[in-house]
Amino acid sequence: MLRLAGLLLCVTSFLSTSSLGASAGPRLDNDKLYRYSYSAEVGLNRPTGSTRGNAGFRISSDVDISLVWRNSEIKDEQLLQVQISNVQVESAGKHSRKNNIFHGSSAESILGKARLEALQRPFLLLWKMGKIRSLYAHKAEPATIKNLKRGVASMLMMQLKSGKMMEADASGKCLVEYKATKHQVIRTKHLDTCKTQETGFTTHSPVLGVSGKSASETVITLENGIIKSADTEETHILSVNARHTAATKVLSRQSLTLKKIEVGPAEAAGKDVAGVVKSLDDKLMSVGVIVEKVKAKCKGCPNLMDTWKAVRSQLEPDSLSKAEAPRSFLTLLHSLRKAGKAEILTVLSNCSKTALPQLVDAVTSAQTPSSLSAILEFLDFSKKEGLVLQERFLYACGFASHPTETMLQSLLDVSKGKIGSSDIKESVVIIMGALLRKLCLKGACELPTVLKVKELLLAGPDSTQVESEVQMYLLALKNALLPESVPLLTKYAESEVGAYSTIAITALQRFDPELITPEVKKTVNRIYHQNQRIYEKNVRAVAADLIMSSSPSYMEVKNVLLSIGHLPHEMNKYMLSKIQDILRFEMPACKLVQQVMKDMVSHNYDRFSKAGSSSAFSGFMARTADVTCTYNLDILYSGSGVLRRSNMNIYGQSNSALLHGLQVTIEAQGLESLIAATPDEGEEELESFAGMSALLFDVQLRPVTFFKGYSDLMSKMFSMSGDPINVVKGLILLTDHSQVIPLQSGLRASAEFQGGLAIDISGGMEFSLWYRESKTSVNNRGALVVIGNVTVDMDFASAGVEVGFETEAKLDFITTVQFSEYPFLVCMQMDKTTFPFRESVSKQEKLPSGQTFSSKRSRDQLVPGSEFPLHQENSNMCKKVFEQAW
């Protein structure tokens, strides 16, 4: 029994000793001075670039560390004194002597005497269990100097046992994982968890956005419980999702190596940390371990007016199809974001009439409190004269990359005030819907203004009997995509007014399939199959699209197939083309359609041999490793050969994220009387009308009317010039990403990625009774510039890398219909012209003295034009049309 008790006592004693040993932290010895060599460097380049070509700089020095006080009760709580000396600053890359701006410069000439003295002034660290609990430095020291000291302190962060925990160092508060062995500790920081003092913003659409990948690892070697060496490598890669070769890399390295141990200062006397710190230097204060913000000072930078004078010629209307326009737009945007309200108003007031719309685009896209306040003061919504400027402001709000509650509140205030134009009133409400969606996607759905606008839009359609106002609210809900609007949209889908039905159903089509409930499906099926009343063909066509794109059941697909042959003539052909397109393009409903087609009742020659000119076709515009771009063209005609509905869509997909880049819909009705034809069933009483609607980058815009009513139609036919009507024209900020990357070394990298698009979308409809021919056209012109730059800007040196690409493109979609005989001839053409494409990368290093090193490389290529393929039937018809024209 005594032996057993003795054994238990020994085991308990051993376990207690092991526990104490495991929980103990690293300790420095009394009366010793630990001399280290230290270096911190930052290099900027492309991810594939060699480190020899990095832009950046390296700071190297000696670092002396000694113990000045230890808590007598908690031995692992130690106050360390750290002093930096023998500072050198040099380039991080390998440059020739001619291109090395740091060559021959001393640390004092680069940093300045005051900064160097501050950097070499001793500072204190409270080190407990291997963690920095406090850093004590002179508060008056420059922020950049304190940040460099924080970088040195961060190299002492460690623990002697494996595990994960949240801890703070220079780069922020992050989740850190330790893997410890007897002589080595590996510290891995999960940078995606870091919480820092500076937050940025990014574009809401992942397809247009920027992706980041970061890693940080410190390898610490121990000798007798003391840090023998510590080496950190930290990388941050940022790339444009649409083109991952447009990418930058930040490489940060730190190294701390023990050179020797000497006799050091004696421990200071004191009971607590505060007292000891004060006794050593009463100017020392706790300043925190996370890097602090540094206000950038730009010497010799142009002000807003100077920038505007330099770029305004490139922002004239005639230049909008060239890459210089969006490039100048981005330059102006950066200047606007630094400018005050008074400066912005001065530029607005001194701008030519032709360039003013483009300036309004830029001011609104800046999205700062000053720019928003200035543009709202400049525009007068009570007057009709400023319609173009007012609409450009509203569209720029709709495309805002990171809208705020203030912007939404401003539009709400405008909607409640006096508005001179009914078109502007409609646009204000429609764009409020777009802002509502973007704010909800950011998690700001419960903000007071957001809730007010929600309530306004949901109550809107039922609050008025005016047709244009009901359409306005439905279009706003189409932009907002509120889950709670699904029942309301479902109700309006069955409306007797065709325009209401079309908007409501196309809005439902934009929702996630999970929100398309059985009740919604029943309603849409009733519309397509006309179970309760007769609907217009274009309403039934969009209902069919919704059925087939919302995870249809076997019976739903079967009923759609069985309907072919019992529909109006041209709609039979349209639905047949739709089914064939689903199979050919392997859309989600493809397998179910194949399953249904095994039944010969659903799939037979009679049903699948219907003639006509209506069609539906999907294809690929571009397929790269980064993005897939697809298009589809749907054309529906009336039985008399007049266009009923033309719908063109372009989608971009990247990393499973989808962007509805463009939708242009042309609708016409009530034109049969012009050619003495009989209207289709259910369309006998329709008023003559033609119009165009556009959705651009997930934002529905206000529709444009070509003509409405027989008298308007006749007057426009005799005065028609054939010139297209503008739908969208302006400058759009597509990509907008901004972030500050605090590095463990105490340096800060600022990343800015912006993409500007100059766009001109127009559409037209020509109608010739003499030649019995109609022609509709959608013309798209655009120039895109994307620029990403990362800079490390200290008081004493700066370095940067800039990557980018640019292009100019033209895309035309033309439909020609000859109805002199039946079956009438239809030719669709979708042409892309040859366009230039350029990629570039530039690097720069700069010293306060004005010495600068820069390098730039670019690559140009011409992408050949092409006519996008449509179905063979269309090709055969086009041959006949152009043979007759010849």
PDB file of C-alpha atoms in Angstrom, residues 50 56 144 250 271 349 351 364 377-378 387 394 474 512 551 562 591 673 810 854 872:
ATOM      1  CA  SER A  50      11.444  37.437 -60.376  1.00  0.00           C
ATOM      2  CA  GLY A  56      10.778  48.216 -53.062  1.00  0.00           C
ATOM      3  CA  THR A 144       6.066  55.615 -39.647  1.00  0.00           C
ATOM      4  CA  VAL A 250       3.471  42.119 -52.186  1.00  0.00           C
ATOM      5  CA  LYS A 271       6.822  46.825  -8.160  1.00  0.00           C
ATOM      6  CA  SER A 349     -19.313  75.339 -62.770  1.00  0.00           C
ATOM      7  CA  CYS A 351     -17.033  72.939 -67.539  1.00  0.00           C
ATOM      8  CA  THR A 364     -20.998  60.695 -58.826  1.00  0.00           C
ATOM      9  CA  GLU A 377     -26.150  71.079 -54.976  1.00  0.00           C
ATOM     10  CA  PHE A 378     -25.183  71.485 -58.638  1.00  0.00           C
ATOM     11  CA  LEU A 387     -32.606  66.023 -67.953  1.00  0.00           C
ATOM     12  CA  LEU A 394     -28.930  58.620 -61.473  1.00  0.00           C
ATOM     13  CA  LEU A 474     -42.375  47.102 -60.806  1.00  0.00           C
ATOM     14  CA  ASP A 512     -32.754  32.586 -56.957  1.00  0.00           C
ATOM     15  CA  SER A 551     -35.957  23.738 -61.760  1.00  0.00           C
ATOM     16  CA  LEU A 562     -47.207  19.034 -75.577  1.00  0.00           C
ATOM     17  CA  LYS A 591     -31.524  16.176 -68.887  1.00  0.00           C
ATOM     18  CA  SER A 673     -52.696  47.582 -89.670  1.00  0.00           C
ATOM     19  CA  LYS A 810     -17.821  47.293 -81.078  1.00  0.00           C
ATOM     20  CA  SER A 854      10.758  53.668 -63.100  1.00  0.00           C
ATOM     21  CA  GLN A 872     -28.068  27.167 -89.787  1.00  0.00           C
TER      22      GLN A 872
END
